[in-house]
Tab-separated table of C-alpha atoms and ligand atoms in Angstrom:
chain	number	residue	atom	x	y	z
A	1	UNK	CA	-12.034	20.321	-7.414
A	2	UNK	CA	-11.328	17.373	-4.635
A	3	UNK	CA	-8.502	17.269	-3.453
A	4	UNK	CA	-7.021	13.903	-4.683
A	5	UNK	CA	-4.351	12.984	-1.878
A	6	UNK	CA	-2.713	15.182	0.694
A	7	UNK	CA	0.668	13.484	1.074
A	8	UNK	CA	1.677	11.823	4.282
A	9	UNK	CA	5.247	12.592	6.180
A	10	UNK	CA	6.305	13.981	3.131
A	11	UNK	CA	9.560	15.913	4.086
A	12	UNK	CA	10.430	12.635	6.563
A	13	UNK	CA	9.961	10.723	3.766
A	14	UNK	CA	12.041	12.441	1.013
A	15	UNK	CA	15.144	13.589	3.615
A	16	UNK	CA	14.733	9.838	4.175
A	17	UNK	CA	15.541	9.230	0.376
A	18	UNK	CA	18.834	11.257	0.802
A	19	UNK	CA	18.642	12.851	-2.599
A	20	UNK	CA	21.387	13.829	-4.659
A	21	UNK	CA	21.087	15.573	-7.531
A	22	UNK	CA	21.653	13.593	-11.044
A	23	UNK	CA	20.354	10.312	-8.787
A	24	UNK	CA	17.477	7.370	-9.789
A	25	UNK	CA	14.873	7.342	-7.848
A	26	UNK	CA	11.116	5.645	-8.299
A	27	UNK	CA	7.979	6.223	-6.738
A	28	UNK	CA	6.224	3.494	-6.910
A	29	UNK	CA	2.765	4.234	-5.621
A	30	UNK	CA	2.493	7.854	-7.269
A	31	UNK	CA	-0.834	8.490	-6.258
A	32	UNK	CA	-1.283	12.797	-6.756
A	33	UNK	CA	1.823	13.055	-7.077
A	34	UNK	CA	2.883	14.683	-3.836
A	35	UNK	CA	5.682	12.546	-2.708
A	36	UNK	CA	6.729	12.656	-6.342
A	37	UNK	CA	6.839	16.777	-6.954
A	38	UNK	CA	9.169	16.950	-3.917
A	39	UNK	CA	11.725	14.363	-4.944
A	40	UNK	CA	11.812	16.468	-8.335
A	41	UNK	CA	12.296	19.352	-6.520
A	42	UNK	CA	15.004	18.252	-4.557
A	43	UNK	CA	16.384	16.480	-7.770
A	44	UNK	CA	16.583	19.987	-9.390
A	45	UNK	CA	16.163	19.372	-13.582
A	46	UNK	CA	18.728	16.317	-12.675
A	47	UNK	CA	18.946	12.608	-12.513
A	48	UNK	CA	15.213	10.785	-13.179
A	49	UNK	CA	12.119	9.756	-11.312
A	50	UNK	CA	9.711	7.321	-12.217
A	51	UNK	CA	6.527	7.261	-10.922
A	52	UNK	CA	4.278	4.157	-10.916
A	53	UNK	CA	0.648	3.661	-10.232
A	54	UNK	CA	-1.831	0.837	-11.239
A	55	UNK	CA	-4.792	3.269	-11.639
A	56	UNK	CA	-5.364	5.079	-14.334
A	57	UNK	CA	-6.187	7.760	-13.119
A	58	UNK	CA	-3.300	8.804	-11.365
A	59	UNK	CA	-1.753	9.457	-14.546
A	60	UNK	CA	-3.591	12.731	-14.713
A	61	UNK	CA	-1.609	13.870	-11.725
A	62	UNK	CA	1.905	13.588	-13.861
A	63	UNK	CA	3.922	16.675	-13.638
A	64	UNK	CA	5.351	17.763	-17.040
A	65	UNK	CA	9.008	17.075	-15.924
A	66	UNK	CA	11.742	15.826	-18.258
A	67	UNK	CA	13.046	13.905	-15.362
A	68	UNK	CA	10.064	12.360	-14.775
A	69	UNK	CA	8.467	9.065	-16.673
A	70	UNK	CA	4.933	7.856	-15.652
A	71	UNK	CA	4.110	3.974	-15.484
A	72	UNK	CA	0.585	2.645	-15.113
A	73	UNK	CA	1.777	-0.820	-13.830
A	74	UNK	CA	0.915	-2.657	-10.585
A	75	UNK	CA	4.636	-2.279	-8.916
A	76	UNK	CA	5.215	-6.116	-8.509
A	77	UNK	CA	6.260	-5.799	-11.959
A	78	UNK	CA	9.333	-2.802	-10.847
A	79	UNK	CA	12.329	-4.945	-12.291
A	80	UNK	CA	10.410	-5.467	-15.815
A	81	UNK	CA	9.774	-1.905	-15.602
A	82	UNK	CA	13.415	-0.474	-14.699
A	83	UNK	CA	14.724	-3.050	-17.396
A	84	UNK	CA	12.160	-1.972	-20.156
A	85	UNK	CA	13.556	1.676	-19.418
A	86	UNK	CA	16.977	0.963	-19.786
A	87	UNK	CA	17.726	1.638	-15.963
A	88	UNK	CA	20.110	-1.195	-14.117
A	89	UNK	CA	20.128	0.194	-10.501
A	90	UNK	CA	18.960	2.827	-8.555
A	91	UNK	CA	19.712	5.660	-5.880
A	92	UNK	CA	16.242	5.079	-3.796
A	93	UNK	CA	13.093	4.014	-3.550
A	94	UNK	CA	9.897	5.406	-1.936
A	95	UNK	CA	6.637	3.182	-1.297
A	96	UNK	CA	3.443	4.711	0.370
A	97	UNK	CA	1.601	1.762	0.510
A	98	UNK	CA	-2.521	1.414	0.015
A	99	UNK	CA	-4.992	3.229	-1.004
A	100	UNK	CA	-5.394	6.616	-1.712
A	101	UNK	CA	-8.113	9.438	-0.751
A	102	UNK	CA	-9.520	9.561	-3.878
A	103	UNK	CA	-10.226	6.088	-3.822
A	104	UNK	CA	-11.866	6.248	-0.599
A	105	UNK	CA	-14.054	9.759	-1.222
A	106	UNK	CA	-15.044	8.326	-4.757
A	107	UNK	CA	-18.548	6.730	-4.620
A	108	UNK	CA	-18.291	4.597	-8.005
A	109	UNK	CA	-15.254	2.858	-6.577
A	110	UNK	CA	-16.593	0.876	-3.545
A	111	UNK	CA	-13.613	1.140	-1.198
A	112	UNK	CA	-15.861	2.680	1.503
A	113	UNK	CA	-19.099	2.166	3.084
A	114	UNK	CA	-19.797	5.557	3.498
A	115	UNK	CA	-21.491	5.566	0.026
A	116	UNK	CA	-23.679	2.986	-1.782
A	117	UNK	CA	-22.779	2.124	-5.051
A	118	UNK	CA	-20.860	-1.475	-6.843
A	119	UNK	CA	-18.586	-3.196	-4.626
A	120	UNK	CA	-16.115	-2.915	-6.700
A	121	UNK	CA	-12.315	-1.854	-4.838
A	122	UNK	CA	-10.219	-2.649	-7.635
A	123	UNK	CA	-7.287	-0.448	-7.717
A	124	UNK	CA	-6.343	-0.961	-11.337
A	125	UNK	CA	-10.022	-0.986	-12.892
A	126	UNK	CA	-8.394	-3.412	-15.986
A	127	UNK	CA	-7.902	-6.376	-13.150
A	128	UNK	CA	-10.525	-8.924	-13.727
A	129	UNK	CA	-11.573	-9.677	-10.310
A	130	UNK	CA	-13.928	-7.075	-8.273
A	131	UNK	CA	-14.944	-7.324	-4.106
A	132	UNK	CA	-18.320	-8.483	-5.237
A	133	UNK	CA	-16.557	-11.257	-7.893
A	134	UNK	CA	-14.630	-12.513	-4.655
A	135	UNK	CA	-17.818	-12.657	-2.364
A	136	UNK	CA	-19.627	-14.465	-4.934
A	137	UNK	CA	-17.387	-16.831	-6.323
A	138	UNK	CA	-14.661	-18.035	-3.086
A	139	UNK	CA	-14.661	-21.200	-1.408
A	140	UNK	CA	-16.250	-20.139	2.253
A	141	UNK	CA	-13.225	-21.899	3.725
A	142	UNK	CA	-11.148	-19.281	1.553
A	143	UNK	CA	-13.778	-16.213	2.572
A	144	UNK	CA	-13.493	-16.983	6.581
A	145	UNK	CA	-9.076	-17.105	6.230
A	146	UNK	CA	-9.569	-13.219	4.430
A	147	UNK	CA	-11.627	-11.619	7.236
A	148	UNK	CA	-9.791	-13.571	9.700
A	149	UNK	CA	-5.755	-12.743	8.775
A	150	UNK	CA	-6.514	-9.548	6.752
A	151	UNK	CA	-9.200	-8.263	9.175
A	152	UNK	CA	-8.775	-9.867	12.139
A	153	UNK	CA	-12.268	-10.630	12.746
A	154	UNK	CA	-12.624	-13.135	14.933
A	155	UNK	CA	-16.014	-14.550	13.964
A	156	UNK	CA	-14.987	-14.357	10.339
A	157	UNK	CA	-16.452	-18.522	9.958
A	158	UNK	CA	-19.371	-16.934	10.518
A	159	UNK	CA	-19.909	-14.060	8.152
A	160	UNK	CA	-18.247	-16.090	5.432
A	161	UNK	CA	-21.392	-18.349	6.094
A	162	UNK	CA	-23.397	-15.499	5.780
A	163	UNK	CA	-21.975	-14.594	2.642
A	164	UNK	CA	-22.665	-17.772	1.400
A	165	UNK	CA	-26.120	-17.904	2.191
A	166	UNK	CA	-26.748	-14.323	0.793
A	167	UNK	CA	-25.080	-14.922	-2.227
A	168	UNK	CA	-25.633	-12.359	-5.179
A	169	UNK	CA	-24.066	-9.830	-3.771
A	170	UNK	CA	-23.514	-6.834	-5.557
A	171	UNK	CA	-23.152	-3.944	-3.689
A	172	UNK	CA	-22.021	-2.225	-0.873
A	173	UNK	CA	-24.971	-1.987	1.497
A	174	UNK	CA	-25.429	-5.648	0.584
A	175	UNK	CA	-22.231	-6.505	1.989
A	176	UNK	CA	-22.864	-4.373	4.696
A	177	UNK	CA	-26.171	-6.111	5.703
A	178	UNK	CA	-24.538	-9.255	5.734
A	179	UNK	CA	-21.829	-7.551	8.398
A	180	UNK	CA	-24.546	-5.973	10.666
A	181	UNK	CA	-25.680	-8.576	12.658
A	182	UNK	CA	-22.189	-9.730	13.775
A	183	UNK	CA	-21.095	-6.605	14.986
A	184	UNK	CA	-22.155	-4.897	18.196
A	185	UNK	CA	-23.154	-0.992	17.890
A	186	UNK	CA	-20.182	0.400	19.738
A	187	UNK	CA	-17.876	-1.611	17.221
A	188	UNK	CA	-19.382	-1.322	14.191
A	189	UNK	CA	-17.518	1.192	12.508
A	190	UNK	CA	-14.183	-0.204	13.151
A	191	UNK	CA	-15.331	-3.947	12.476
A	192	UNK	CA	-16.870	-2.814	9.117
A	193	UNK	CA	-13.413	-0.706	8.427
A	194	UNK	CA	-12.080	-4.078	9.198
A	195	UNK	CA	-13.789	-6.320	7.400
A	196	UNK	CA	-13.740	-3.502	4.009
A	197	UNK	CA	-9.497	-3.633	4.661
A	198	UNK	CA	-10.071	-7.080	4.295
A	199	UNK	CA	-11.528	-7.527	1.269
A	200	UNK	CA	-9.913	-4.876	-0.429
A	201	UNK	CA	-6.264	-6.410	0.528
A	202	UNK	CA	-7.443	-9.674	-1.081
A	203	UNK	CA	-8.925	-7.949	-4.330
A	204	UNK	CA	-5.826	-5.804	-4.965
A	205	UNK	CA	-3.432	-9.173	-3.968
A	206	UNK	CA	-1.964	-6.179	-1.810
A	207	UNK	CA	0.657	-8.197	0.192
A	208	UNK	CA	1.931	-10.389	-2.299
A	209	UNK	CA	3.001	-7.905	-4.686
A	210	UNK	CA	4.433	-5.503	-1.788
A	211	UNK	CA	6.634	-8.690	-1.171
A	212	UNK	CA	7.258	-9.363	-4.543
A	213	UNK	CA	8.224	-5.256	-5.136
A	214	UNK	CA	10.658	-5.131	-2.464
A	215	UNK	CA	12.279	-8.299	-3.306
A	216	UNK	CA	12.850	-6.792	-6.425
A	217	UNK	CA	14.350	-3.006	-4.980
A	218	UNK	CA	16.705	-4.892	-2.969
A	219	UNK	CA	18.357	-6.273	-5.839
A	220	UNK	CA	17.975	-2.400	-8.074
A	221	UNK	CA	19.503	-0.046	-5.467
A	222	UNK	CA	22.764	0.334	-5.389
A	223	UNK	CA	24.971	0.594	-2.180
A	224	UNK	CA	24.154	2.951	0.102
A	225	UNK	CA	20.993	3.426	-1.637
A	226	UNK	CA	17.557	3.850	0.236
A	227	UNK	CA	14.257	2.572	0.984
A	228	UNK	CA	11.414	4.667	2.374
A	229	UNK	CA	7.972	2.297	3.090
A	230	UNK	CA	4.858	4.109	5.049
A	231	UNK	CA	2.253	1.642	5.689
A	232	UNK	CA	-0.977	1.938	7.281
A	233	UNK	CA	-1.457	-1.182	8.954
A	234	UNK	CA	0.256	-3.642	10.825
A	235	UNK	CA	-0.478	-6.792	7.925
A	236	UNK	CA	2.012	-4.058	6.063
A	237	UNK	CA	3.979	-3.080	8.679
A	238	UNK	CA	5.317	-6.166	10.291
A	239	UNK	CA	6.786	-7.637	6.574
A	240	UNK	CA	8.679	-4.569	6.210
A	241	UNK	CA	10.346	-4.333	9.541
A	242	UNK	CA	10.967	-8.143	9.317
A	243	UNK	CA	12.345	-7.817	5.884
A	244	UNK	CA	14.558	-4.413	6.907
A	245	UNK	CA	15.895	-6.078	9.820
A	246	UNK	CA	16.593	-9.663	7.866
A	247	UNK	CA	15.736	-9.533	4.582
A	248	UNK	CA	13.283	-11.912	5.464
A	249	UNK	CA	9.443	-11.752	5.725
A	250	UNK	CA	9.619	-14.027	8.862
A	251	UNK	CA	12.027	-11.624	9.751
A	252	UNK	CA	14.294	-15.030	10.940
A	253	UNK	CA	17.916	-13.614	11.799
A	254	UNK	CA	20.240	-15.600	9.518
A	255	UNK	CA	24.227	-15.632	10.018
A	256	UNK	CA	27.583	-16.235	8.569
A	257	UNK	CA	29.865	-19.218	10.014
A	258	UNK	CA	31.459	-16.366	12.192
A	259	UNK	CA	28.213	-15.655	13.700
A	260	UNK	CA	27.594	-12.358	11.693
A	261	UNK	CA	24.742	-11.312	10.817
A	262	UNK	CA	23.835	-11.421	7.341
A	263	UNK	CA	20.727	-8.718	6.451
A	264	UNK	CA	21.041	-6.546	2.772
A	265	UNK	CA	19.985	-3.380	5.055
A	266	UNK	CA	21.100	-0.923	7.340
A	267	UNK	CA	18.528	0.478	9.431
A	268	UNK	CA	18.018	4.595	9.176
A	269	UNK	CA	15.401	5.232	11.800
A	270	UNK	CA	15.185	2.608	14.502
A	271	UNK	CA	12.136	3.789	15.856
A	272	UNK	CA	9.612	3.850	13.576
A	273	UNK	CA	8.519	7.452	11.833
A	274	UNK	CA	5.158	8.664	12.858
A	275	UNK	CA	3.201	12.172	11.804
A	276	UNK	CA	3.939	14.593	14.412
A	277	UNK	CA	0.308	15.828	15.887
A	278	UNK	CA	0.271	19.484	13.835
A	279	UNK	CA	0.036	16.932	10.737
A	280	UNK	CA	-1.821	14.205	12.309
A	281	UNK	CA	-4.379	17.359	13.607
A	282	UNK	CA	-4.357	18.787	10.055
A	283	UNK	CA	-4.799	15.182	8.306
A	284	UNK	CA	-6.562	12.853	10.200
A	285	UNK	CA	-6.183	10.172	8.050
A	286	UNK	CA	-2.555	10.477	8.191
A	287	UNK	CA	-2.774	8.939	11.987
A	288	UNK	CA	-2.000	5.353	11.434
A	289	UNK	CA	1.272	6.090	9.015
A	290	UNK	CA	4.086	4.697	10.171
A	291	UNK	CA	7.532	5.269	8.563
A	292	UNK	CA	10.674	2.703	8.064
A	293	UNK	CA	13.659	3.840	6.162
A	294	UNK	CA	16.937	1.390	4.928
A	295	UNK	CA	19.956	1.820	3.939
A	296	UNK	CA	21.041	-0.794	0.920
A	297	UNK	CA	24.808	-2.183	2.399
B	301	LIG	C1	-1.337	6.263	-0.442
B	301	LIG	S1	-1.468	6.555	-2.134
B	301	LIG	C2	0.033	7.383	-2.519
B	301	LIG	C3	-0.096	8.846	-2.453
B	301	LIG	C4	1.112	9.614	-2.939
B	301	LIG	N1	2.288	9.347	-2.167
B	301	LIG	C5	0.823	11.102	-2.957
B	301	LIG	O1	1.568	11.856	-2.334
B	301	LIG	O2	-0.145	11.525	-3.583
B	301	LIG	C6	-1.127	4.984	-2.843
B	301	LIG	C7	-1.202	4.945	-4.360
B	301	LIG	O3	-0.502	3.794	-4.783
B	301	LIG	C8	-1.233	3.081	-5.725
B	301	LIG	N2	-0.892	1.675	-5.516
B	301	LIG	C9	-1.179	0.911	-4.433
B	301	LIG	N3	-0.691	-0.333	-4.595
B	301	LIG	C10	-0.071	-0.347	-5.809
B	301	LIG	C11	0.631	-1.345	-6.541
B	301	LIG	N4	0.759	-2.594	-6.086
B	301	LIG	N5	1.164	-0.997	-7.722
B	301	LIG	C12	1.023	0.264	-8.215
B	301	LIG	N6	0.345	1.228	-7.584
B	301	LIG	C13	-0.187	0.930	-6.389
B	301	LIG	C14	-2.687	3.418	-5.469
B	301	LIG	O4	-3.428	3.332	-6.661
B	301	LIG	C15	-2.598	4.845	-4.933
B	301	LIG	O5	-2.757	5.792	-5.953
């Protein structure tokens, strides 16, 4: 069977949840499961874990637990979630942000261009809108912003032209033609990584709802509690460091009258937490993690 996910700074991440036993804790991008299994362990038959992720399949991956409660929910919806279960605040709170490596080794899902197949990259496969629906439909005004903030292309006026102009598109060599041209053969690979991150970020609404989630986990953990985020990129990056250091996205210092500063966090780690190179040599795709952990005051 393929593997599913091979979890990324998995001890840093949990000793960054400071576990103790009987404690709440949720998971909200549960993904195989592997962040999830050691928080259990560590939680010992105590205390509860839920576990949310917006595809369905990752509900397969569920350990049979009694502390542990699956919820197939996008996790901008975490407060309506903890509420529906009864729970009012929380010890700690992991996030591993993105997609996962099933979603990028399965062909039928269109997340990567190393197979053909429908451009699809929906995350939750009940959301209405695919990659091809946003290709076909957007405003090119709307297409060029996407590849230029998410992806950072800088001739993104000019593929969203292109897209325009080629419009049905359907799958992901079709997208991919439309790419080609603008790309020069030493770049191509990253630019089309680029230009897929892009378009994936918009279909999934990816940095709204991380917003929106840890809006929400500020006000559920309790004091002292934690928050563990690995991102992948720096579009996920940046509004977690500004919003650990601030509590703001802008990451704009605010203060009291008596010149304090007034941020809901604590920082853990400083520096940010990267893979050390055994895991980095052993899981490549683990190279761009980067971990931030806070401490709710
Ligand atoms: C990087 S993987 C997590 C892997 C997991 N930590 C593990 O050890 O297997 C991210 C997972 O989060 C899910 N996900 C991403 N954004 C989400 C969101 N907004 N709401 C719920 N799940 C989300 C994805 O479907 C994917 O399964």
């Amino acid at each position: 069977m393929e593997t599913y996910h091979i979890p990324v700074l998995l001890n840093e991440a949990v000793d960054g949840l400071n576990i103790r036993p009987g404690g709440i804790f949720v998971d909200v991008t549960f993904g195989g499961g592997g962040h999830s299994r050691e928080i259990l362990k560590r939680l010992n038959g105590t205390g509860s874990l839920y576990g949310f992720d917006q595809d369905d399949e990752a509900e397969k991956n569920a350990p049979t637990d009694k502390s542990f409660t699956f919820i197939g929910s996008n996790f901008r919806y975490l407060s309506n979630f903890m509420d529906w279960n009864g729970v009012e605040k929380i010890d700690g709170l992991l996030a591993d942000l993105g997609v996962s490596w099933r979603h990028f080794d399965d062909e039928t899902r269109g997340f990567s261009f190393r197979f053909d197949g429908n451009l699809d990259m929906r995350m939750n496969r009940q959301s209405a809108k695919t990659a091809a629906d946003v290709l076909n439909t957007y405003p090119e005004k709307t297409l060029a912003d996407i590849f230029y903030r998410y992806g950072e292309l800088k001739n993104s006026r000019a593929i969203a032209g292109a897209i325009i102009r080629a419009r049905e598109i359907r799958t992901v060599s079709d997208f991919q033609n439309i790419l080609k041209p603008f790309f020069s053969r030493e770049k191509e690979k990253k630019q089309m990584a680029q230009a897929f991150q892009a378009l994936r970020i918009e279909v999934n609404d990816e940095l709204e709802a991380l917003k929106e989630m840890l809006l929400q986990a500020t006000g559920l953990l309790k004091s002292g509690g934690r928050l563990a985020v690995i991102s992948y990129h720096s579009l996920e990056d940046r509004p977690v460091k500004n919003f650990f250091k601030t509590g703001n996205f802008e990451g704009v210092v605010q203060k009291d009258f008596y010149g304090n500063v007034l941020a809901p966090f604590r920082l853990i780690n400083n520096k940010v937490i990267v893979p050390c190179r055994e895991e980095t040599e052993k899981n490549p795709r683990s190279r761009s993690a980067k971990l931030r952990i806070a401490e709710k005051l």
